Amino acid sequence: MSTINLWAKDGYLSTPDGAKIYFWGFSKTESGPAQIPGPNIVVKQGEKININLVNKLSQPVSIVFPGQQGVLAGGQPIKPQYIDSKLISFVQHAEPNGRSISYSFTAKHPGTYIYESGTNPQIQVPIGLHGGLVVRPLDYNSTGKKTAYGGGTDTEFDREYVLITGAIDPSFHEAVEKGKPYRISNKFSPRYWTLNGRSAPDTTVDTVNYLPNQPYDSLIKAQPGEKVLIRYIGAGINNHLFYFDGNCTRIVAIDGRLLKNNNFNPSNKKSTVLVQAGQTYDQIIQWEATTIPQSFMLQSCNYFENTNWGKYPGGMMTMIELFSLIDPEVGVLNE
Amino acid sequence: MSIVRKRYGITDGYINMPNNTTHYILGFVDITEVPELEIVNYRGKATFSAPLLEIDEGDEVFFTLTNLGLTARPDLEDIPIFHCYGFTKQIPLRDEAVKITQPTDTSQLSENSETSGSIETPPHDMPIIQDFNYYYKPIKPGTYTYSCNFKSINNIQMGMIGPVIVRPKLGKDYVYDHPRTKFDKEATILLSELDSRYHSLFEKIQEVNTMDYRPNYWLINGRSYPDTLKPDNDPTLPFQPHSSLVEAIQGEKVLLRFINLGFQQQSIQLIGATVTVIGQDASLLVGGNGENITFKTHIINISAGQTVDVLFKASQIGTIPIYNRKSHKNTVAGSMYGGMVTEVRVTKGGVT
């Protein structure tokens, strides 16, 4: 059984052009900073998981776990919450200013999933209350053969990375900070696009101390021939198309479900992957290189998403670096 | 397999949104078997979404479309006509109005056309209280759509959109001719958007630029949440008769037919259920050698014009919220919790 504690609080994130933007995020310690995206939760298939949420914000917050079944909130099955027959949350929530709620479920399927707020999700998810949930298969062995979906599923990997997409509209975040109304339905215009909460070139900076509210970088390092598992999570409200410069990736699973179906393996190779809102993709990619070291770009096909307020380079791009020998600690999911 | 006769009227109407606003629409109304002298009473009573056209594989469908005239736009005498998307082996002569001009008597049919019965060549559009007859013989089961394909960018937004279900020969409780597709309960989730400024300008005979399309309401079966949960034929929504609330008994296999007849791509998420996508665009997901390529997910991405069929087993009692993961669309003209939100309520079976 696994217990994870999350605190919903606010903070400021940094963009490469020096802006500090207000956001809401989850933190894994009571006094620690809010982070965007939320802490990666890594659990094992079949494990019973308890998630305790303490809400330090001034609005109710809840967590939904798309793709999981049998989720309980405070011991009761989850269900939409109404006040005077007006919907206030898709699931039971934690009241503001320090109140808490516990969710529990058993992760039945290995795979990549999202956890995100189910209360006013049009505000709370883009503002930062989301994170990645990775469920390891039953026979996963961190020192032996690592697979994404278990033995015999053709999903062995050597290193793994999680890339969570997002978009930041500074006027939306400012409206939330000042408590002003914001018509998100037709005014949402992002100026910064993010991978793991950061815009390029911060996406490839790999020190945590520099950006305490955005602790995950997106730099992908591999040795030639190694199998790299990349878990895309589409946490934004828009779709993003990514392409690998000079290589094809093999998509093995979508939305936490393996594409391989008994003997039939429809996992397919593509050079572009469309990460739609709310979707997760697992893909395994290998690089061959004749000269080492070498680097490739991984970026959005919508080139304006590779900008920071219109300035290129920026936004949703990261680098893939190939070296002949890389520390075994690199490409291990930090929990 | 039988002969089915249906008659729909084209007219206009008004629909209600949860913020007590009404919006002008164009649409269809079912006037099958209404006596000829009474069909004018249906002018101004278009429903949104348009009536479900439910037919069986192999039926011969004689479909009559009648232009009932509009109450609010007297300048529009000629109304564009009907088209069912996706039917295989249909005779385009009956359907593609833009290719044929004028002749309305059968003597001018070309030698390639059939000359059976009272079927005529279609004009560009139809004047008021003019009938036009169509003939369909669906040979493939699935979920289809109908709308109009003349001036379609205007008319699809204005509401001339509806679902078609073709039931397989295997039985009415199957989606396709395959035992894997059996279901106990079904529901249609027809997605569309509404740009209220567009509808209001169209009603007032103002020029509208379709490039300025900015929807501010998002609808399931023509209603916005919380109206989506109200029952069928709710008196507060006289021209939006279809509910989107799905009620199932524990253990039932539930079929959801998603149809996107808006212009935007949507991502519909279910919390607490994992569904199997068994069909897309009225095709069972099966590989070239009969492989099962259905897949499981909890979020359905559906593009404009697509239909997606999903099955899931309602194994636990409770409520499964269904909402748009592009969550800025779960709004009613900007305010919260409206739009494309509905629920599946699973209750205990048996005698209470």
PDB file of C-alpha atoms in Angstrom, chain A residues 64-70 77-80 82 85-91 113-114 116-123 125-126 182-188 234-239 254-257 259 261 264 266 274 276-279, chain B residues 214-216 218 225-226 229 265-267 269-274 287 291-303 313 315-323 325-337 341-343 345:
ATOM      1  CA  VAL A  64      -9.829  13.041 -10.523  1.00  0.00           C
ATOM      2  CA  PHE A  65      -7.955  10.034 -11.842  1.00  0.00           C
ATOM      3  CA  PRO A  66      -9.055   9.455 -15.435  1.00  0.00           C
ATOM      4  CA  GLY A  67      -8.562   5.853 -16.432  1.00  0.00           C
ATOM      5  CA  GLN A  68      -8.772   4.460 -12.900  1.00  0.00           C
ATOM      6  CA  GLN A  69     -11.806   2.635 -11.637  1.00  0.00           C
ATOM      7  CA  GLY A  70     -13.287   2.141  -8.241  1.00  0.00           C
ATOM      8  CA  PRO A  77     -17.508   6.099  -4.254  1.00  0.00           C
ATOM      9  CA  ILE A  78     -16.749   9.281  -6.161  1.00  0.00           C
ATOM     10  CA  LYS A  79     -19.681  11.242  -7.487  1.00  0.00           C
ATOM     11  CA  PRO A  80     -20.449  14.780  -8.656  1.00  0.00           C
ATOM     12  CA  TYR A  82     -24.003  19.726  -6.004  1.00  0.00           C
ATOM     13  CA  SER A  85     -28.623  21.434  -7.551  1.00  0.00           C
ATOM     14  CA  LYS A  86     -25.773  23.462  -9.045  1.00  0.00           C
ATOM     15  CA  LEU A  87     -22.687  21.437  -9.928  1.00  0.00           C
ATOM     16  CA  ILE A  88     -19.631  22.544  -8.017  1.00  0.00           C
ATOM     17  CA  SER A  89     -17.271  19.635  -8.556  1.00  0.00           C
ATOM     18  CA  PHE A  90     -17.085  16.429 -10.549  1.00  0.00           C
ATOM     19  CA  VAL A  91     -15.943  14.503  -7.480  1.00  0.00           C
ATOM     20  CA  TYR A 113      -2.147   8.498 -16.643  1.00  0.00           C
ATOM     21  CA  ILE A 114      -2.958  12.024 -15.532  1.00  0.00           C
ATOM     22  CA  GLU A 116      -5.878  16.595 -12.220  1.00  0.00           C
ATOM     23  CA  SER A 117      -8.417  18.735 -10.467  1.00  0.00           C
ATOM     24  CA  GLY A 118     -12.077  17.872 -10.917  1.00  0.00           C
ATOM     25  CA  THR A 119     -13.377  21.136  -9.494  1.00  0.00           C
ATOM     26  CA  ASN A 120     -13.819  24.016 -11.934  1.00  0.00           C
ATOM     27  CA  PRO A 121     -11.419  22.169 -14.223  1.00  0.00           C
ATOM     28  CA  GLN A 122     -11.509  24.888 -16.854  1.00  0.00           C
ATOM     29  CA  ILE A 123      -9.652  27.130 -14.392  1.00  0.00           C
ATOM     30  CA  VAL A 125      -6.245  22.386 -14.661  1.00  0.00           C
ATOM     31  CA  PRO A 126      -4.666  25.012 -16.963  1.00  0.00           C
ATOM     32  CA  TYR A 182     -11.877  35.597 -16.922  1.00  0.00           C
ATOM     33  CA  ARG A 183     -13.744  34.348 -19.958  1.00  0.00           C
ATOM     34  CA  ILE A 184     -11.648  31.333 -20.577  1.00  0.00           C
ATOM     35  CA  SER A 185     -14.024  29.965 -23.191  1.00  0.00           C
ATOM     36  CA  ASN A 186     -13.036  32.405 -25.868  1.00  0.00           C
ATOM     37  CA  LYS A 187     -10.164  34.465 -24.542  1.00  0.00           C
ATOM     38  CA  PHE A 188      -7.545  31.869 -23.766  1.00  0.00           C
ATOM     39  CA  GLY A 234      -1.440  16.019 -22.697  1.00  0.00           C
ATOM     40  CA  ALA A 235      -2.436  18.033 -19.652  1.00  0.00           C
ATOM     41  CA  GLY A 236      -3.374  21.194 -21.517  1.00  0.00           C
ATOM     42  CA  ILE A 237      -6.665  22.027 -23.153  1.00  0.00           C
ATOM     43  CA  ASN A 238      -5.286  21.990 -26.664  1.00  0.00           C
ATOM     44  CA  ASN A 239      -3.703  19.402 -28.895  1.00  0.00           C
ATOM     45  CA  ILE A 254      -2.425   5.146 -25.696  1.00  0.00           C
ATOM     46  CA  ASP A 255      -4.301   6.353 -22.610  1.00  0.00           C
ATOM     47  CA  GLY A 256      -2.696   3.731 -20.420  1.00  0.00           C
ATOM     48  CA  ARG A 257      -3.762   0.865 -22.636  1.00  0.00           C
ATOM     49  CA  LEU A 259      -1.992  -1.411 -28.251  1.00  0.00           C
ATOM     50  CA  ASN A 261      -3.792  -7.319 -28.380  1.00  0.00           C
ATOM     51  CA  PHE A 264      -1.700  -8.956 -32.743  1.00  0.00           C
ATOM     52  CA  PRO A 266      -0.627  -2.860 -33.857  1.00  0.00           C
ATOM     53  CA  LEU A 274      -0.429  14.147 -31.812  1.00  0.00           C
ATOM     54  CA  GLN A 276      -4.486  15.499 -27.619  1.00  0.00           C
ATOM     55  CA  ALA A 277      -6.001  17.120 -24.553  1.00  0.00           C
ATOM     56  CA  GLY A 278      -6.225  14.544 -21.803  1.00  0.00           C
ATOM     57  CA  GLN A 279      -4.406  11.807 -23.707  1.00  0.00           C
TER      58      GLN A 279
ATOM     59  CA  ARG B 214     -16.606  31.910 -32.113  1.00  0.00           C
ATOM     60  CA  PRO B 215     -18.911  29.537 -30.309  1.00  0.00           C
ATOM     61  CA  ASN B 216     -19.883  30.391 -26.777  1.00  0.00           C
ATOM     62  CA  TRP B 218     -21.295  23.790 -26.338  1.00  0.00           C
ATOM     63  CA  TYR B 225     -25.519  21.414 -19.098  1.00  0.00           C
ATOM     64  CA  PRO B 226     -27.424  21.389 -16.728  1.00  0.00           C
ATOM     65  CA  LEU B 229     -29.573  16.006 -17.454  1.00  0.00           C
ATOM     66  CA  GLN B 265     -12.641  18.734 -32.420  1.00  0.00           C
ATOM     67  CA  GLN B 266     -13.641  17.653 -28.936  1.00  0.00           C
ATOM     68  CA  SER B 267     -12.058  15.459 -26.273  1.00  0.00           C
ATOM     69  CA  GLN B 269     -13.499  12.311 -20.902  1.00  0.00           C
ATOM     70  CA  LEU B 270     -15.234   9.813 -18.644  1.00  0.00           C
ATOM     71  CA  ILE B 271     -14.282   9.576 -14.983  1.00  0.00           C
ATOM     72  CA  GLY B 272     -14.531   6.142 -13.485  1.00  0.00           C
ATOM     73  CA  ALA B 273     -15.116   4.084 -16.603  1.00  0.00           C
ATOM     74  CA  THR B 274     -12.852   2.707 -19.249  1.00  0.00           C
ATOM     75  CA  GLY B 287      -8.224  -5.470 -39.315  1.00  0.00           C
ATOM     76  CA  GLU B 291      -7.947  -8.916 -36.202  1.00  0.00           C
ATOM     77  CA  ASN B 292      -9.596  -7.220 -33.292  1.00  0.00           C
ATOM     78  CA  ILE B 293      -8.272  -3.680 -33.339  1.00  0.00           C
ATOM     79  CA  THR B 294     -10.757  -2.222 -30.897  1.00  0.00           C
ATOM     80  CA  PHE B 295      -8.999  -0.330 -28.142  1.00  0.00           C
ATOM     81  CA  LYS B 296      -9.704   0.853 -24.647  1.00  0.00           C
ATOM     82  CA  THR B 297      -9.565   4.413 -23.470  1.00  0.00           C
ATOM     83  CA  HIS B 298     -11.220   6.838 -21.123  1.00  0.00           C
ATOM     84  CA  ILE B 299     -11.126   9.869 -23.391  1.00  0.00           C
ATOM     85  CA  ILE B 300     -12.750  10.063 -26.774  1.00  0.00           C
ATOM     86  CA  ASN B 301     -11.211  12.399 -29.273  1.00  0.00           C
ATOM     87  CA  ILE B 302     -13.690  13.094 -31.995  1.00  0.00           C
ATOM     88  CA  SER B 303     -13.178  15.391 -34.928  1.00  0.00           C
ATOM     89  CA  LYS B 313     -19.885  -2.450 -18.828  1.00  0.00           C
ATOM     90  CA  SER B 315     -19.990  -2.714 -13.387  1.00  0.00           C
ATOM     91  CA  GLN B 316     -20.215  -0.382 -10.405  1.00  0.00           C
ATOM     92  CA  ILE B 317     -23.082   1.536  -8.927  1.00  0.00           C
ATOM     93  CA  GLY B 318     -22.512   5.259  -8.985  1.00  0.00           C
ATOM     94  CA  THR B 319     -22.291   8.200 -11.295  1.00  0.00           C
ATOM     95  CA  ILE B 320     -19.848   8.509 -14.143  1.00  0.00           C
ATOM     96  CA  PRO B 321     -19.361  12.149 -15.126  1.00  0.00           C
ATOM     97  CA  ILE B 322     -18.793  12.711 -18.834  1.00  0.00           C
ATOM     98  CA  TYR B 323     -17.327  16.077 -19.739  1.00  0.00           C
ATOM     99  CA  ARG B 325     -11.540  17.622 -21.374  1.00  0.00           C
ATOM    100  CA  LYS B 326     -11.053  20.824 -23.318  1.00  0.00           C
ATOM    101  CA  SER B 327     -12.514  22.210 -20.176  1.00  0.00           C
ATOM    102  CA  HIS B 328     -12.894  25.785 -21.318  1.00  0.00           C
ATOM    103  CA  LYS B 329     -15.820  24.480 -23.312  1.00  0.00           C
ATOM    104  CA  ASN B 330     -17.706  23.374 -20.224  1.00  0.00           C
ATOM    105  CA  THR B 331     -19.166  26.837 -19.975  1.00  0.00           C
ATOM    106  CA  VAL B 332     -22.391  28.648 -20.790  1.00  0.00           C
ATOM    107  CA  ALA B 333     -21.411  31.907 -22.479  1.00  0.00           C
ATOM    108  CA  GLY B 334     -18.396  32.162 -20.216  1.00  0.00           C
ATOM    109  CA  SER B 335     -19.864  31.144 -16.890  1.00  0.00           C
ATOM    110  CA  MET B 336     -19.054  27.919 -15.244  1.00  0.00           C
ATOM    111  CA  TYR B 337     -20.289  24.410 -15.519  1.00  0.00           C
ATOM    112  CA  VAL B 341     -21.263  17.817 -19.513  1.00  0.00           C
ATOM    113  CA  THR B 342     -23.499  14.866 -18.786  1.00  0.00           C
ATOM    114  CA  GLU B 343     -23.588  11.740 -16.626  1.00  0.00           C
ATOM    115  CA  ARG B 345     -26.017   6.920 -13.584  1.00  0.00           C
TER     116      ARG B 345
END
